[in-house]
Short mmCIF file of C-alpha atoms in Angstrom, two decimals:
data_model
loop_
_atom_site.label_atom_id
_atom_site.label_comp_id
_atom_site.label_asym_id
_atom_site.label_seq_id
_atom_site.Cartn_x
_atom_site.Cartn_y
_atom_site.Cartn_z
CA MET A 1 -23.30 -13.72 42.44
CA ARG A 2 -25.55 -12.29 39.35
CA MET A 3 -22.04 -10.20 38.77
CA PHE A 4 -20.37 -13.23 38.51
CA ILE A 5 -22.62 -14.82 36.03
CA LEU A 6 -22.87 -11.93 34.33
CA ILE A 7 -18.76 -11.59 34.09
CA LEU A 8 -19.00 -15.29 32.78
CA ALA A 9 -21.54 -14.70 30.16
CA MET A 10 -19.49 -11.75 28.61
CA PHE A 11 -16.11 -14.08 28.40
CA THR A 12 -18.26 -16.53 26.80
CA LEU A 13 -19.77 -14.28 24.14
CA PHE A 14 -16.57 -12.47 23.49
CA PRO A 15 -13.89 -14.88 22.71
CA THR A 16 -10.18 -14.36 23.14
CA ALA A 17 -9.77 -12.97 19.53
CA LEU A 18 -12.10 -10.19 20.53
CA LEU A 19 -10.04 -9.50 23.61
CA ALA A 20 -7.26 -8.57 21.12
CA THR A 21 -7.35 -5.13 21.75
CA GLU A 22 -6.19 -5.83 24.80
CA CYS A 23 -2.98 -7.45 23.59
CA ASP A 24 -3.40 -10.74 25.46
CA ILE A 25 -2.08 -12.71 22.82
CA ASN A 26 -0.18 -15.94 23.19
CA LEU A 27 1.33 -17.30 20.25
CA LYS A 28 1.52 -20.82 20.79
CA ARG A 29 -2.43 -20.50 21.90
CA ASP A 30 -4.02 -17.81 19.83
CA ILE A 31 -3.15 -18.21 16.32
CA THR A 32 -6.44 -19.08 15.02
CA ASP A 33 -7.73 -16.12 16.95
CA LEU A 34 -5.52 -14.00 15.49
CA ASN A 35 -6.66 -14.61 11.83
CA ILE A 36 -10.22 -14.01 13.25
CA GLU A 37 -9.20 -10.87 14.63
CA ILE A 38 -7.45 -9.83 10.79
CA GLU A 39 -10.70 -11.02 9.14
CA LYS A 40 -13.17 -8.96 11.27
CA ILE A 41 -11.09 -6.22 10.43
CA LEU A 42 -11.21 -6.56 6.81
CA GLU A 43 -14.56 -7.36 6.89
CA GLU A 44 -15.55 -4.38 8.93
CA GLU A 45 -16.70 -1.31 6.76
CA SER A 46 -13.52 0.06 5.23
CA LYS A 47 -14.31 2.90 3.05
CA GLN A 48 -15.87 5.37 4.83
CA ARG A 49 -17.29 9.00 3.66
CA GLN A 50 -15.84 11.91 6.31
CA SER A 51 -18.84 14.10 7.22
CA GLN A 52 -15.84 16.67 7.46
CA SER A 53 -14.27 16.62 3.97
CA ASP A 54 -16.76 14.28 2.16
CA ARG A 55 -13.38 12.06 1.19
CA LEU A 56 -13.27 8.47 0.58
CA THR A 57 -11.28 6.86 2.56
CA ASP A 58 -10.08 3.03 3.32
CA THR A 59 -8.96 2.42 6.81
CA ARG A 60 -7.88 -0.99 6.44
CA GLY A 61 -4.34 -0.52 6.64
CA LEU A 62 -4.61 2.18 9.29
CA ARG A 63 -6.26 -0.91 11.45
CA LEU A 64 -4.18 -3.43 10.83
CA ARG A 65 -0.62 -1.19 11.43
CA LYS A 66 -2.14 -0.40 14.62
CA PHE A 67 -3.22 -3.94 15.62
CA TYR A 68 0.22 -4.79 14.53
CA ASP A 69 1.97 -2.27 16.28
CA GLN A 70 -0.28 -2.49 19.63
CA CYS A 71 -0.77 -6.15 19.83
CA LEU A 72 1.03 -8.40 17.46
CA LEU A 73 4.61 -7.02 18.18
CA ALA A 74 4.31 -7.56 21.82
CA ALA A 75 3.09 -11.34 21.37
CA VAL A 76 6.04 -11.69 19.13
CA ASN A 77 8.61 -10.54 21.49
CA ALA A 78 6.99 -12.43 24.23
CA THR A 79 7.62 -15.78 22.62
CA PRO A 80 10.47 -16.13 20.52
CA VAL A 81 10.03 -17.87 16.95
CA ALA A 82 12.26 -21.11 18.10
CA ASP A 83 9.54 -22.06 20.23
CA LEU A 84 7.11 -22.02 17.83
CA SER A 85 6.33 -25.26 15.56
CA VAL A 86 6.37 -24.99 12.00
CA ALA A 87 2.44 -24.95 11.56
CA GLN A 88 2.97 -22.26 13.54
CA ILE A 89 5.38 -19.83 12.10
CA THR A 90 3.94 -20.49 8.60
CA GLU A 91 0.62 -19.27 10.21
CA LEU A 92 2.02 -16.61 11.88
CA PHE A 93 3.90 -15.16 8.22
CA ASN A 94 0.82 -15.52 6.38
CA ILE A 95 -0.82 -12.90 9.47
CA VAL A 96 1.94 -10.99 8.62
CA ASN A 97 1.87 -11.18 4.94
CA VAL A 98 -1.93 -10.05 5.13
CA ILE A 99 -1.02 -7.05 7.52
CA HIS A 100 1.82 -5.91 4.97
CA PHE A 101 -0.44 -6.10 2.31
CA TYR A 102 -2.63 -3.30 3.32
CA ALA A 103 -0.39 -1.37 5.59
CA GLY A 104 3.15 -2.20 3.73
CA GLU A 105 5.63 -0.91 6.28
CA LYS A 106 9.35 -2.13 6.25
CA GLU A 107 8.97 -3.27 9.96
CA GLN A 108 6.55 -6.16 8.87
CA VAL A 109 8.98 -7.31 6.02
CA GLY A 110 11.57 -7.67 8.96
CA LEU A 111 9.42 -9.96 10.89
CA ALA A 112 8.32 -12.00 7.74
CA LYS A 113 11.97 -12.59 6.52
CA LYS A 114 13.10 -13.61 10.33
CA LEU A 115 10.12 -16.10 10.08
CA VAL A 116 10.98 -17.30 6.59
CA GLU A 117 14.73 -18.05 7.88
CA GLU A 118 13.40 -20.16 10.21
CA LEU A 119 11.09 -21.99 8.28
CA VAL A 120 14.34 -22.43 5.48
CA ALA A 121 16.12 -23.47 8.62
CA ARG A 122 13.99 -26.27 9.59
CA LYS A 123 12.50 -27.52 6.01
CA GLY A 124 14.98 -26.67 3.52
CA GLU A 125 15.03 -23.94 0.61
CA HIS A 126 12.89 -26.24 -2.00
CA GLN A 127 9.87 -26.75 1.05
CA VAL A 128 9.70 -22.73 1.44
CA VAL A 129 9.45 -21.70 -2.21
CA PRO A 130 5.95 -19.93 -2.12
CA ARG A 131 7.14 -18.07 1.34
CA LEU A 132 10.61 -16.79 -0.08
CA PHE A 133 8.30 -15.52 -3.25
CA GLU A 134 5.97 -13.49 -1.17
CA LEU A 135 8.31 -12.01 0.83
CA SER A 136 10.21 -10.74 -2.06
CA GLN A 137 6.92 -9.30 -3.52
CA MET A 138 6.92 -7.55 0.11
CA MET A 139 10.48 -6.23 -0.02
CA VAL A 140 9.21 -4.75 -3.57
CA GLN A 141 5.95 -3.23 -2.04
CA SER A 142 8.37 -1.67 0.32
CA ARG A 143 11.07 -0.64 -1.91
CA LEU A 144 13.32 -2.76 -0.11
CA PHE A 145 15.52 -2.98 -3.19
CA ASP A 146 18.78 -3.68 -1.97
CA GLU A 147 17.16 -6.43 0.37
CA TYR A 148 15.57 -7.97 -2.72
CA ASN A 149 18.86 -8.28 -4.35
CA GLU A 150 20.37 -9.85 -1.08
CA LEU A 151 17.43 -12.44 -1.23
CA GLU A 152 18.05 -13.47 -4.83
CA LEU A 153 21.93 -13.91 -3.87
CA ASP A 154 20.87 -16.20 -1.06
CA HIS A 155 18.79 -18.21 -3.03
CA GLN A 156 20.52 -18.22 -6.72
CA GLU A 157 18.48 -21.70 -7.33
CA LEU A 158 15.23 -19.74 -7.57
CA SER A 159 14.48 -17.37 -10.55
CA PHE A 160 12.89 -14.22 -8.91
CA PRO A 161 11.75 -11.45 -11.27
CA ALA A 162 14.50 -9.18 -12.64
CA LEU A 163 14.04 -5.41 -10.91
CA PRO A 164 14.68 -2.66 -13.31
CA LYS A 165 18.02 -0.67 -12.82
CA ILE A 166 17.58 1.56 -9.51
CA SER A 167 19.64 4.70 -9.04
CA LYS A 168 21.02 5.06 -5.47
CA LEU A 169 19.55 7.91 -3.76
CA GLU A 170 18.99 8.19 -0.19
CA LYS A 171 15.81 9.62 0.97
CA THR A 172 17.35 12.06 3.00
CA GLU A 173 18.79 13.52 0.27
CA LEU A 174 15.55 14.80 -1.36
CA ASP A 175 13.99 17.83 -0.33
CA GLY A 176 10.56 16.82 -1.28
CA ARG A 177 8.58 13.83 -1.31
CA PRO A 178 10.24 10.66 -2.81
CA ILE A 179 8.76 9.28 -5.98
CA LEU A 180 10.07 6.46 -8.50
CA GLN A 181 10.78 8.00 -12.12
CA VAL A 182 10.47 5.76 -15.00
CA THR A 183 13.36 6.37 -17.43
CA ASP A 184 14.32 4.07 -20.27
CA GLU A 185 17.69 3.04 -18.49
CA GLY A 186 15.07 1.99 -15.17
CA LEU A 187 14.11 3.88 -12.05
CA SER A 188 15.36 6.81 -10.41
CA ILE A 189 14.47 8.49 -7.26
CA ILE A 190 13.11 11.74 -7.64
CA SER A 191 11.93 14.64 -5.53
CA HIS A 192 8.00 16.10 -5.53
CA ARG A 193 7.52 19.54 -4.65
CA PHE A 194 4.31 21.10 -5.05
CA PRO A 195 4.56 24.19 -7.29
CA SER A 196 2.68 27.33 -6.12
CA ALA A 197 -1.28 27.79 -6.83
CA GLY A 198 -3.01 24.32 -8.43
CA TYR A 199 -1.99 21.08 -8.66
CA VAL A 200 -3.45 17.23 -9.46
CA ILE A 201 -2.05 14.38 -7.90
CA VAL A 202 -3.79 11.11 -9.80
CA VAL A 203 -3.26 7.90 -8.06
CA GLY A 204 -3.64 5.29 -11.35
CA HIS A 205 -1.95 2.53 -13.02
CA PRO A 206 -1.23 1.62 -16.43
CA LEU A 207 -3.09 -1.76 -16.24
CA CYS A 208 -6.19 -0.37 -14.61
CA HIS A 209 -8.79 -0.06 -17.34
CA PHE A 210 -10.34 3.19 -16.02
CA SER A 211 -6.98 4.69 -15.36
CA GLN A 212 -6.54 4.04 -19.11
CA ASN A 213 -10.31 5.49 -20.10
CA ALA A 214 -9.37 8.62 -17.81
CA ARG A 215 -6.17 9.21 -19.61
CA ARG A 216 -7.67 8.80 -23.29
CA ASP A 217 -10.79 10.98 -22.57
CA ILE A 218 -8.04 13.58 -20.86
CA ALA A 219 -6.51 13.39 -23.93
CA SER A 220 -8.84 14.04 -26.52
CA ASP A 221 -9.76 17.15 -24.70
CA ALA A 222 -7.54 20.28 -26.11
CA VAL A 223 -7.62 22.34 -22.83
CA LEU A 224 -7.63 19.48 -20.13
CA SER A 225 -4.88 17.49 -21.71
CA ASN A 226 -2.77 20.92 -21.60
CA ILE A 227 -3.62 21.56 -17.91
CA MET A 228 -3.25 17.67 -16.93
CA ARG A 229 0.00 17.62 -18.73
CA HIS A 230 1.76 20.68 -17.16
CA LYS A 231 -0.20 20.67 -13.55
CA SER A 232 -0.22 16.95 -12.87
CA SER A 233 1.76 13.81 -11.53
CA TRP A 234 0.03 10.24 -11.95
CA LEU A 235 1.28 7.86 -9.06
CA ILE A 236 1.34 3.90 -8.99
CA PRO A 237 0.33 3.01 -5.66
CA PRO A 238 3.08 0.81 -3.72
CA GLY A 239 2.34 -2.87 -5.17
CA ARG A 240 3.98 -6.14 -5.06
CA ARG A 241 4.92 -6.15 -8.63
CA LEU A 242 6.34 -2.84 -10.34
CA TYR A 243 4.98 -3.69 -14.10
CA PHE A 244 8.04 -1.75 -15.13
CA ALA A 245 7.85 -2.48 -19.09
CA GLU A 246 4.34 -1.71 -18.99
CA THR A 247 4.42 1.29 -17.23
CA LEU A 248 7.22 2.66 -19.39
CA GLU A 249 5.23 1.74 -22.50
CA ALA A 250 2.13 3.30 -21.28
CA ASN A 251 4.05 6.99 -20.76
CA GLN A 252 5.70 6.29 -24.32
CA ALA A 253 2.04 6.01 -25.77
CA SER A 254 0.26 9.12 -24.36
CA ASN A 255 1.17 12.66 -24.11
CA LEU A 256 0.51 13.17 -20.49
CA SER A 257 2.11 13.41 -17.76
CA PRO A 258 3.99 10.10 -17.38
CA PHE A 259 3.26 7.40 -14.41
CA ALA A 260 6.02 7.26 -11.74
CA TYR A 261 5.74 4.82 -8.57
CA ALA A 262 4.98 6.38 -4.98
CA HIS A 263 7.39 5.17 -2.73
CA ALA A 264 5.47 4.56 0.17
CA LYS A 265 1.74 5.60 1.26
CA SER A 266 3.35 7.38 4.31
CA ASP A 267 4.90 9.61 2.41
CA TRP A 268 1.30 11.01 1.24
CA PRO A 269 -0.60 10.85 4.57
CA GLU A 270 -3.48 13.15 3.35
CA ILE A 271 -3.74 10.66 0.68
CA GLY A 272 -6.42 7.98 2.68
CA TYR A 273 -7.50 6.31 -0.72
CA TRP A 274 -5.11 4.90 -3.28
CA GLY A 275 -7.93 3.43 -5.48
CA THR A 276 -7.20 3.71 -8.98
CA PRO A 277 -7.95 6.25 -10.72
CA THR A 278 -8.56 8.78 -7.92
CA PHE A 279 -7.81 12.74 -8.52
CA TYR A 280 -6.59 14.90 -5.77
CA PHE A 281 -6.63 18.24 -5.87
CA TYR A 282 -4.17 20.91 -4.13
CA TYR A 283 -3.40 24.28 -3.92
CA ASN A 284 -0.25 25.86 -2.60
CA GLY A 285 0.57 22.14 -1.76
CA GLN A 286 -2.82 21.71 0.76
CA LEU A 287 -5.45 19.14 -0.34
CA ARG A 288 -8.64 20.78 -1.48
CA HIS A 289 -11.05 18.11 -3.01
CA GLN A 290 -10.95 14.24 -4.52
CA LEU A 291 -12.47 12.72 -7.47
CA VAL A 292 -12.69 9.07 -7.34
CA GLY A 293 -13.29 6.64 -10.18
CA TRP A 294 -13.67 6.83 -13.90
CA PRO A 295 -17.05 5.59 -14.87
CA GLY A 296 -16.99 7.67 -18.18
CA GLU A 297 -16.70 10.63 -19.91
CA ALA A 298 -19.18 12.15 -17.96
CA ASN A 299 -16.35 12.44 -15.34
CA ILE A 300 -14.96 15.19 -17.56
CA ALA A 301 -17.33 17.57 -16.10
CA GLU A 302 -16.34 16.58 -12.17
CA LEU A 303 -12.58 17.11 -13.28
CA LYS A 304 -13.41 20.10 -14.70
CA LYS A 305 -15.06 21.11 -11.52
CA GLY A 306 -11.93 20.17 -9.35
CA LEU A 307 -9.66 22.20 -11.42
CA VAL A 308 -11.89 25.31 -11.27
CA MET A 309 -11.42 24.86 -7.39
CA ILE A 310 -7.78 25.31 -7.31
CA GLY A 311 -7.94 27.75 -9.85
CA LEU A 312 -6.07 25.69 -12.98
CA LEU A 313 -9.47 26.50 -15.08
CA GLU A 314 -11.74 29.43 -15.47
CA ARG A 315 -15.80 28.76 -14.45
#
């Protein structure tokens, strides 16, 4: 009897949302609990110092992707979308949208598209405009440019932001990590391959104030600017807007290596933090050191320390 009371108390203290790790989810019953579970993941400490490497990492994307793969997909497969109400479909879309913002997987866009199509079928295009625009932004983040163009064709009365011209090249044709290079004509997919010895990958953004300050301070130092011009690449994290014109302008205004777009975070599994700016120092393609942020010119000294570590600067 005492054991029964203890078990009953455990179920009272831990609601369905906290049992989601067991994937006991019914979409028609547990939509609210799903939201609670997502909020819990986001509210928990997401940036951690790894004691073994002392590198800053953000675990939200990995945790939400695991939750999506191990729990949410099973619930979606168990309950046809046609059996859900409009309110439930909308709520589920919002959940997938949040997960994708952090995880950025193409499969999540596919589910979001299915949900939006169901909403359009039931309510009509003009009642679902915000969801259609959010779906288009998800496609940009996951570099699903062909799907973006198809969405635009399917909803020609809506004004989606124009994409730059993008050269067609399959990732399988590349012999390195794919990145999107910025040119006057548009975007082209090229390969990044690490050279031998030292190299720096900078996660930055042309509209990030701290990234701008870092580039300004580096450009004002003759030695650093020469190293960073030839031995670094500046990568814009996958985001829901490209800011192509602003990126092109920033590249043209600087003599440092230009900004390019990361194709997907999964192409850079060793990069655990995509805050801007973050400097990653490699030697022979292996990550050796990380420098986060640019609070001011004081970071020049920290940048030089990182360059010394990978042999690009003498002590």
